[in-house]
Amino acid sequence: MIPTEKKIKTRHREKNYFKVPRSTQDLIPVDAVYLDGMFLSNGGIYSKSYRFSDINFDIADGPEKEGIIREMRALIKACTQSEVSQITIINRHINRELLDRLRYPDAGDGQDALRRELNDILESQAGRGTGIMQERYFTMSVCKSTAKEAQIHFDRAGTEMKLKFAGVGSRFVPVGLSERLRVLHDFYRPGDEDYWHFDLEDKRRKGHSFKDSIAPMSFLPAPDYFKIGMKYVRVLAMTEYATWVFPETLMALADLDMEMILSVSFVPVPMDEAVKFHMRKLDSVEANSMQFQHRQLQRMHVAMPEPLHFQKERQGLTDNLNDITSRDQGMVLATITLAHTADTLEQLDSDTKLIRSMTRGKNCDFNTCTDQQLDALNTVLPYGLDRISMDRSLTSESLAAYVPFKAEEICDPTGVLYGQNAATRNLVVVDRLAKSSGNGFVLGMTGGGKSFFCKEELVSLRLKYPPSKADFLILDPEMEWARVATELGGEVYHVGQDSINPFDLELDLTERSPLAYKTEFITTFCEKVSEGDGLDAQTKSLIDRAVRMVYKDFLKSKGKKAAPLLGDFRSVLLNMENQRAQELALSLERFVDGALNTFAKPTNIDSGSSLICYSLSGLRDQMKPIGTLITLDHLLGRVMRNYKQGKITFVYADEFALLFQDEDTGKFFANLWRRIRKYNGYCTGATQNCEEVLESESGRAMLSNTDFVVMLNQSPTNAHRLAQLYKITENQEKFFKDVPPGHGLMKVGGTLVPFVSTVPRDTKLYRLLSTNPREGKWD
């Protein structure tokens, strides 16, 4: 045992180590807790946990995997020497409450058949996956004299480790007291995971211990397992470590369909101790070799070759020593432990055999911690403690091969189902409302399923949020959404036939200049009407003056009077004694009194409907830019009104790339895209050719700053450009290049998830969403 190991064992053994616990509270090796999530154990060991996110290690290519392992080596070397660091992976089955929360209850509104089909899809896809959700924690423990010293240490070390984890693309977040205790509560009290509540101040006021909230209700020990509540638990430790291991070893264990906690505890050793340790080991090997040779000579065996195991041991120690002294490798003492649970003792024994048989094929072996299950349990749980003597000396390079990453998952408990993770087959559940930016893009070639995907999301959200909570507005250039809108109880309006007043104004009294945005819109409208190269500064000033005059009475009434019409605006221009104003009024004549007077009338769209599809297919080429511009302005006004009423607004813009074919409508849509978030609105744009959007400066900025992006089947050119934009690897690019309909890659914030979204063909939902004229499938 080297000096560092001896010190660690002394610190981490409890003073009352040989005492039998008198209550279940005594099982918890924590003396005190702090509001920031710090624990105190053994009178002087402080620990703090951090949650880190998964990354797509499995679908990374070879060079990228090597880079991740290099970053893991740097991470290990950055850990505090002579103190325990612990990586913990917790596997839990998806509980029924989550599935129940995602289910749609019958509402008696004529849509219950669709709800039942969505529930059937949820159950089917949940059953195909492992049903295992993983949590990852990094725990640091340090021996300090006071809590203040420990907090200063964790502030510094936590910042450094955050940068190291960022190097591999993982988010690293400190865990607060309630969350850290919840992790222990969920383990000690299986079945009660959904009944967690903790208030430290309330506990102190009542004189209760924090342990009362997490301690198991019953604990029955045995030499090689124990029973917590109705669950059987066994803790194993890795006893055989090979010098070379598979990088996926840890995650191969975590992939098993069982609830478990897997921990890697390690202690970086100072270089001088590491060198001395290896020199002593080499001296021992040489001494044993000389003794062997001496015995052979005594038996008259001349020139007997040295046994192979001496050569291998010497070579291994020499290589490690060279790594430490020449290749800047560190030495660590590592302990790998695993606790798995089962409903019966027979199942527990079967799972233990499965674990051992699987790991033997990966150059390592696990054994049961017989007669030390409690110490092993306190080692495997994220306490940052080391209570068992099953260490193995490894270089930081060897330990880095135990990569704790597999594939990114996203399962927001308040979201809606989007399909299955293509890598793990677990559910992909996203709540766009919970993201910093809920706007989204759905990108895919014709036949890739983009319209099908958007309509399925619309149905899911429409059935989740009642009309009193949310409105849905659809910008439909090709008349493809009318059937869905009608089926869901919505209205279809034909822009160009049904009238929309471009001077409708939803007052936002919080803005200093309520007319600023409307003036900008009217100026753009006049530019379109004039069909020139643009308006000069004097003409824009005249428009600004006319807008203020035409809205004067409307603003005085704070929006109670009827909004002005295009004819009112033209009359104001005619009354100005200015040639430019007269010319502009003349340009507006055909839109007021002529054949194109659709937008000169009051809006006749029923604002009471919570789902409106604006069909642009009837607009003639001459009117399309103007009609689209007015519709976008009307959409924004509806969003602002909903915000005042406390309602959410979901906006869908199909084939939105068409908007960027006209510079003004493209800029206006980009402006709406930015403003809509302020008013609790969420816009989704779908297009089959993202190259047109990328060619636009506004479109490129929108794609770059959007958190929710769905990439369905793409052409090689578009796939390459998207890969450059979002820093997608070649292996990840395969998930949205030359793939079947409904397959793709989803970007949610900084998370990239390959997914598969399917709907059975023999369902009402499939027939409703499909626009394929041949098969009734996809678009």
PDB file of N, CA, C and O in Angstrom, residues 32-40 44-50 140-160 174-175 177 180 200 204:
ATOM      1  N   ALA A  32     -23.425  16.153   8.272  1.00  0.00           N
ATOM      2  CA  ALA A  32     -24.127  17.427   8.120  1.00  0.00           C
ATOM      3  C   ALA A  32     -24.268  17.745   6.639  1.00  0.00           C
ATOM      4  O   ALA A  32     -23.500  17.260   5.796  1.00  0.00           O
ATOM      5  N   VAL A  33     -25.271  18.572   6.326  1.00  0.00           N
ATOM      6  CA  VAL A  33     -25.483  19.009   4.946  1.00  0.00           C
ATOM      7  C   VAL A  33     -25.556  20.536   4.925  1.00  0.00           C
ATOM      8  O   VAL A  33     -25.849  21.167   5.940  1.00  0.00           O
ATOM      9  N   TYR A  34     -25.279  21.110   3.735  1.00  0.00           N
ATOM     10  CA  TYR A  34     -25.265  22.557   3.570  1.00  0.00           C
ATOM     11  C   TYR A  34     -26.165  22.929   2.392  1.00  0.00           C
ATOM     12  O   TYR A  34     -26.390  22.129   1.479  1.00  0.00           O
ATOM     13  N   LEU A  35     -26.663  24.167   2.414  1.00  0.00           N
ATOM     14  CA  LEU A  35     -27.627  24.605   1.408  1.00  0.00           C
ATOM     15  C   LEU A  35     -27.093  24.506  -0.018  1.00  0.00           C
ATOM     16  O   LEU A  35     -27.858  24.333  -0.964  1.00  0.00           O
ATOM     17  N   ASP A  36     -25.787  24.649  -0.198  1.00  0.00           N
ATOM     18  CA  ASP A  36     -25.225  24.590  -1.548  1.00  0.00           C
ATOM     19  C   ASP A  36     -25.027  23.161  -2.044  1.00  0.00           C
ATOM     20  O   ASP A  36     -24.493  22.943  -3.134  1.00  0.00           O
ATOM     21  N   GLY A  37     -25.452  22.161  -1.240  1.00  0.00           N
ATOM     22  CA  GLY A  37     -25.334  20.778  -1.657  1.00  0.00           C
ATOM     23  C   GLY A  37     -24.108  20.070  -1.126  1.00  0.00           C
ATOM     24  O   GLY A  37     -23.861  18.907  -1.464  1.00  0.00           O
ATOM     25  N   MET A  38     -23.332  20.723  -0.306  1.00  0.00           N
ATOM     26  CA  MET A  38     -22.121  20.110   0.245  1.00  0.00           C
ATOM     27  C   MET A  38     -22.485  19.177   1.399  1.00  0.00           C
ATOM     28  O   MET A  38     -23.366  19.470   2.201  1.00  0.00           O
ATOM     29  N   PHE A  39     -21.785  18.026   1.503  1.00  0.00           N
ATOM     30  CA  PHE A  39     -21.947  17.072   2.592  1.00  0.00           C
ATOM     31  C   PHE A  39     -20.688  17.060   3.447  1.00  0.00           C
ATOM     32  O   PHE A  39     -19.580  17.291   2.944  1.00  0.00           O
ATOM     33  N   LEU A  40     -20.854  16.759   4.724  1.00  0.00           N
ATOM     34  CA  LEU A  40     -19.727  16.534   5.631  1.00  0.00           C
ATOM     35  C   LEU A  40     -19.813  15.107   6.142  1.00  0.00           C
ATOM     36  O   LEU A  40     -20.845  14.678   6.675  1.00  0.00           O
ATOM     37  N   GLY A  44     -14.537  15.338   8.863  1.00  0.00           N
ATOM     38  CA  GLY A  44     -13.605  16.242   8.192  1.00  0.00           C
ATOM     39  C   GLY A  44     -13.558  16.104   6.685  1.00  0.00           C
ATOM     40  O   GLY A  44     -12.786  16.786   6.016  1.00  0.00           O
ATOM     41  N   ILE A  45     -14.382  15.214   6.097  1.00  0.00           N
ATOM     42  CA  ILE A  45     -14.398  15.023   4.645  1.00  0.00           C
ATOM     43  C   ILE A  45     -15.615  15.735   4.065  1.00  0.00           C
ATOM     44  O   ILE A  45     -16.758  15.397   4.382  1.00  0.00           O
ATOM     45  N   TYR A  46     -15.365  16.750   3.249  1.00  0.00           N
ATOM     46  CA  TYR A  46     -16.432  17.494   2.585  1.00  0.00           C
ATOM     47  C   TYR A  46     -16.534  17.008   1.140  1.00  0.00           C
ATOM     48  O   TYR A  46     -15.518  16.731   0.483  1.00  0.00           O
ATOM     49  N   SER A  47     -17.763  16.903   0.653  1.00  0.00           N
ATOM     50  CA  SER A  47     -17.964  16.442  -0.728  1.00  0.00           C
ATOM     51  C   SER A  47     -19.030  17.295  -1.400  1.00  0.00           C
ATOM     52  O   SER A  47     -19.917  17.854  -0.742  1.00  0.00           O
ATOM     53  N   LYS A  48     -18.929  17.366  -2.713  1.00  0.00           N
ATOM     54  CA  LYS A  48     -19.907  18.120  -3.510  1.00  0.00           C
ATOM     55  C   LYS A  48     -20.089  17.398  -4.843  1.00  0.00           C
ATOM     56  O   LYS A  48     -19.117  16.895  -5.417  1.00  0.00           O
ATOM     57  N   SER A  49     -21.344  17.337  -5.311  1.00  0.00           N
ATOM     58  CA  SER A  49     -21.664  16.634  -6.557  1.00  0.00           C
ATOM     59  C   SER A  49     -22.041  17.616  -7.654  1.00  0.00           C
ATOM     60  O   SER A  49     -22.586  18.693  -7.395  1.00  0.00           O
ATOM     61  N   TYR A  50     -21.760  17.199  -8.884  1.00  0.00           N
ATOM     62  CA  TYR A  50     -22.086  17.965 -10.080  1.00  0.00           C
ATOM     63  C   TYR A  50     -22.748  17.018 -11.077  1.00  0.00           C
ATOM     64  O   TYR A  50     -22.361  15.858 -11.192  1.00  0.00           O
ATOM     65  N   MET A 140     -16.733  15.267  -5.960  1.00  0.00           N
ATOM     66  CA  MET A 140     -15.391  15.523  -5.434  1.00  0.00           C
ATOM     67  C   MET A 140     -15.448  15.541  -3.914  1.00  0.00           C
ATOM     68  O   MET A 140     -16.386  16.099  -3.329  1.00  0.00           O
ATOM     69  N   SER A 141     -14.477  14.935  -3.269  1.00  0.00           N
ATOM     70  CA  SER A 141     -14.380  15.014  -1.807  1.00  0.00           C
ATOM     71  C   SER A 141     -12.993  15.512  -1.429  1.00  0.00           C
ATOM     72  O   SER A 141     -12.005  15.206  -2.097  1.00  0.00           O
ATOM     73  N   VAL A 142     -12.930  16.291  -0.362  1.00  0.00           N
ATOM     74  CA  VAL A 142     -11.677  16.887   0.062  1.00  0.00           C
ATOM     75  C   VAL A 142     -11.667  16.983   1.582  1.00  0.00           C
ATOM     76  O   VAL A 142     -12.720  17.157   2.210  1.00  0.00           O
ATOM     77  N   CYS A 143     -10.509  16.835   2.169  1.00  0.00           N
ATOM     78  CA  CYS A 143     -10.367  16.931   3.622  1.00  0.00           C
ATOM     79  C   CYS A 143      -9.950  18.361   3.985  1.00  0.00           C
ATOM     80  O   CYS A 143      -8.849  18.803   3.622  1.00  0.00           O
ATOM     81  N   LYS A 144     -10.829  19.089   4.665  1.00  0.00           N
ATOM     82  CA  LYS A 144     -10.561  20.462   5.062  1.00  0.00           C
ATOM     83  C   LYS A 144     -10.954  20.670   6.521  1.00  0.00           C
ATOM     84  O   LYS A 144     -11.747  19.919   7.087  1.00  0.00           O
ATOM     85  N   SER A 145     -10.398  21.721   7.124  1.00  0.00           N
ATOM     86  CA  SER A 145     -10.651  21.994   8.547  1.00  0.00           C
ATOM     87  C   SER A 145     -12.027  22.606   8.774  1.00  0.00           C
ATOM     88  O   SER A 145     -12.666  22.345   9.801  1.00  0.00           O
ATOM     89  N   THR A 146     -12.481  23.447   7.830  1.00  0.00           N
ATOM     90  CA  THR A 146     -13.769  24.131   7.997  1.00  0.00           C
ATOM     91  C   THR A 146     -14.574  24.053   6.708  1.00  0.00           C
ATOM     92  O   THR A 146     -14.033  23.814   5.619  1.00  0.00           O
ATOM     93  N   ALA A 147     -15.880  24.300   6.860  1.00  0.00           N
ATOM     94  CA  ALA A 147     -16.757  24.301   5.692  1.00  0.00           C
ATOM     95  C   ALA A 147     -16.393  25.432   4.732  1.00  0.00           C
ATOM     96  O   ALA A 147     -16.502  25.279   3.507  1.00  0.00           O
ATOM     97  N   LYS A 148     -15.968  26.570   5.263  1.00  0.00           N
ATOM     98  CA  LYS A 148     -15.604  27.696   4.426  1.00  0.00           C
ATOM     99  C   LYS A 148     -14.431  27.341   3.515  1.00  0.00           C
ATOM    100  O   LYS A 148     -14.430  27.651   2.322  1.00  0.00           O
ATOM    101  N   GLU A 149     -13.421  26.672   4.086  1.00  0.00           N
ATOM    102  CA  GLU A 149     -12.276  26.252   3.270  1.00  0.00           C
ATOM    103  C   GLU A 149     -12.718  25.294   2.173  1.00  0.00           C
ATOM    104  O   GLU A 149     -12.245  25.364   1.030  1.00  0.00           O
ATOM    105  N   ALA A 150     -13.623  24.380   2.521  1.00  0.00           N
ATOM    106  CA  ALA A 150     -14.103  23.418   1.532  1.00  0.00           C
ATOM    107  C   ALA A 150     -14.868  24.122   0.414  1.00  0.00           C
ATOM    108  O   ALA A 150     -14.711  23.788  -0.769  1.00  0.00           O
ATOM    109  N   GLN A 151     -15.703  25.090   0.760  1.00  0.00           N
ATOM    110  CA  GLN A 151     -16.475  25.816  -0.252  1.00  0.00           C
ATOM    111  C   GLN A 151     -15.561  26.571  -1.205  1.00  0.00           C
ATOM    112  O   GLN A 151     -15.800  26.594  -2.422  1.00  0.00           O
ATOM    113  N   ILE A 152     -14.520  27.191  -0.685  1.00  0.00           N
ATOM    114  CA  ILE A 152     -13.551  27.892  -1.538  1.00  0.00           C
ATOM    115  C   ILE A 152     -12.878  26.909  -2.488  1.00  0.00           C
ATOM    116  O   ILE A 152     -12.700  27.185  -3.685  1.00  0.00           O
ATOM    117  N   HIS A 153     -12.530  25.725  -1.948  1.00  0.00           N
ATOM    118  CA  HIS A 153     -11.893  24.695  -2.776  1.00  0.00           C
ATOM    119  C   HIS A 153     -12.830  24.248  -3.904  1.00  0.00           C
ATOM    120  O   HIS A 153     -12.414  24.149  -5.072  1.00  0.00           O
ATOM    121  N   PHE A 154     -14.098  23.995  -3.571  1.00  0.00           N
ATOM    122  CA  PHE A 154     -15.034  23.507  -4.585  1.00  0.00           C
ATOM    123  C   PHE A 154     -15.357  24.577  -5.618  1.00  0.00           C
ATOM    124  O   PHE A 154     -15.597  24.255  -6.784  1.00  0.00           O
ATOM    125  N   ASP A 155     -15.367  25.843  -5.210  1.00  0.00           N
ATOM    126  CA  ASP A 155     -15.589  26.918  -6.187  1.00  0.00           C
ATOM    127  C   ASP A 155     -14.487  26.910  -7.239  1.00  0.00           C
ATOM    128  O   ASP A 155     -14.756  27.029  -8.443  1.00  0.00           O
ATOM    129  N   ARG A 156     -13.253  26.764  -6.781  1.00  0.00           N
ATOM    130  CA  ARG A 156     -12.124  26.754  -7.718  1.00  0.00           C
ATOM    131  C   ARG A 156     -12.098  25.471  -8.545  1.00  0.00           C
ATOM    132  O   ARG A 156     -12.018  25.506  -9.776  1.00  0.00           O
ATOM    133  N   ALA A 157     -12.185  24.326  -7.860  1.00  0.00           N
ATOM    134  CA  ALA A 157     -12.102  23.047  -8.558  1.00  0.00           C
ATOM    135  C   ALA A 157     -13.287  22.844  -9.486  1.00  0.00           C
ATOM    136  O   ALA A 157     -13.150  22.292 -10.587  1.00  0.00           O
ATOM    137  N   GLY A 158     -14.481  23.302  -9.057  1.00  0.00           N
ATOM    138  CA  GLY A 158     -15.666  23.152  -9.894  1.00  0.00           C
ATOM    139  C   GLY A 158     -15.553  23.928 -11.193  1.00  0.00           C
ATOM    140  O   GLY A 158     -15.944  23.437 -12.250  1.00  0.00           O
ATOM    141  N   THR A 159     -15.011  25.140 -11.118  1.00  0.00           N
ATOM    142  CA  THR A 159     -14.820  25.949 -12.328  1.00  0.00           C
ATOM    143  C   THR A 159     -13.843  25.269 -13.284  1.00  0.00           C
ATOM    144  O   THR A 159     -14.066  25.228 -14.500  1.00  0.00           O
ATOM    145  N   GLU A 160     -12.766  24.719 -12.723  1.00  0.00           N
ATOM    146  CA  GLU A 160     -11.764  24.050 -13.563  1.00  0.00           C
ATOM    147  C   GLU A 160     -12.346  22.803 -14.218  1.00  0.00           C
ATOM    148  O   GLU A 160     -12.133  22.556 -15.406  1.00  0.00           O
ATOM    149  N   PRO A 174     -23.424  22.329 -10.992  1.00  0.00           N
ATOM    150  CA  PRO A 174     -23.433  21.933  -9.578  1.00  0.00           C
ATOM    151  C   PRO A 174     -24.821  21.481  -9.143  1.00  0.00           C
ATOM    152  O   PRO A 174     -25.834  22.009  -9.594  1.00  0.00           O
ATOM    153  N   VAL A 175     -24.855  20.498  -8.262  1.00  0.00           N
ATOM    154  CA  VAL A 175     -26.105  19.933  -7.767  1.00  0.00           C
ATOM    155  C   VAL A 175     -26.431  20.558  -6.419  1.00  0.00           C
ATOM    156  O   VAL A 175     -25.609  20.542  -5.497  1.00  0.00           O
ATOM    157  N   LEU A 177     -28.708  21.094  -2.801  1.00  0.00           N
ATOM    158  CA  LEU A 177     -28.952  20.161  -1.697  1.00  0.00           C
ATOM    159  C   LEU A 177     -30.168  19.285  -1.963  1.00  0.00           C
ATOM    160  O   LEU A 177     -30.105  18.058  -1.781  1.00  0.00           O
ATOM    161  N   ARG A 180     -29.435  16.635  -4.635  1.00  0.00           N
ATOM    162  CA  ARG A 180     -28.489  15.613  -4.199  1.00  0.00           C
ATOM    163  C   ARG A 180     -29.147  14.631  -3.220  1.00  0.00           C
ATOM    164  O   ARG A 180     -28.923  13.425  -3.289  1.00  0.00           O
ATOM    165  N   LEU A 200     -35.019  22.304   4.139  1.00  0.00           N
ATOM    166  CA  LEU A 200     -34.019  22.250   5.208  1.00  0.00           C
ATOM    167  C   LEU A 200     -34.408  23.142   6.378  1.00  0.00           C
ATOM    168  O   LEU A 200     -34.273  22.753   7.555  1.00  0.00           O
ATOM    169  N   ARG A 204     -34.959  22.027  10.310  1.00  0.00           N
ATOM    170  CA  ARG A 204     -34.239  22.620  11.444  1.00  0.00           C
ATOM    171  C   ARG A 204     -35.206  23.207  12.464  1.00  0.00           C
ATOM    172  O   ARG A 204     -34.991  23.090  13.670  1.00  0.00           O
TER     173      ARG A 204
END
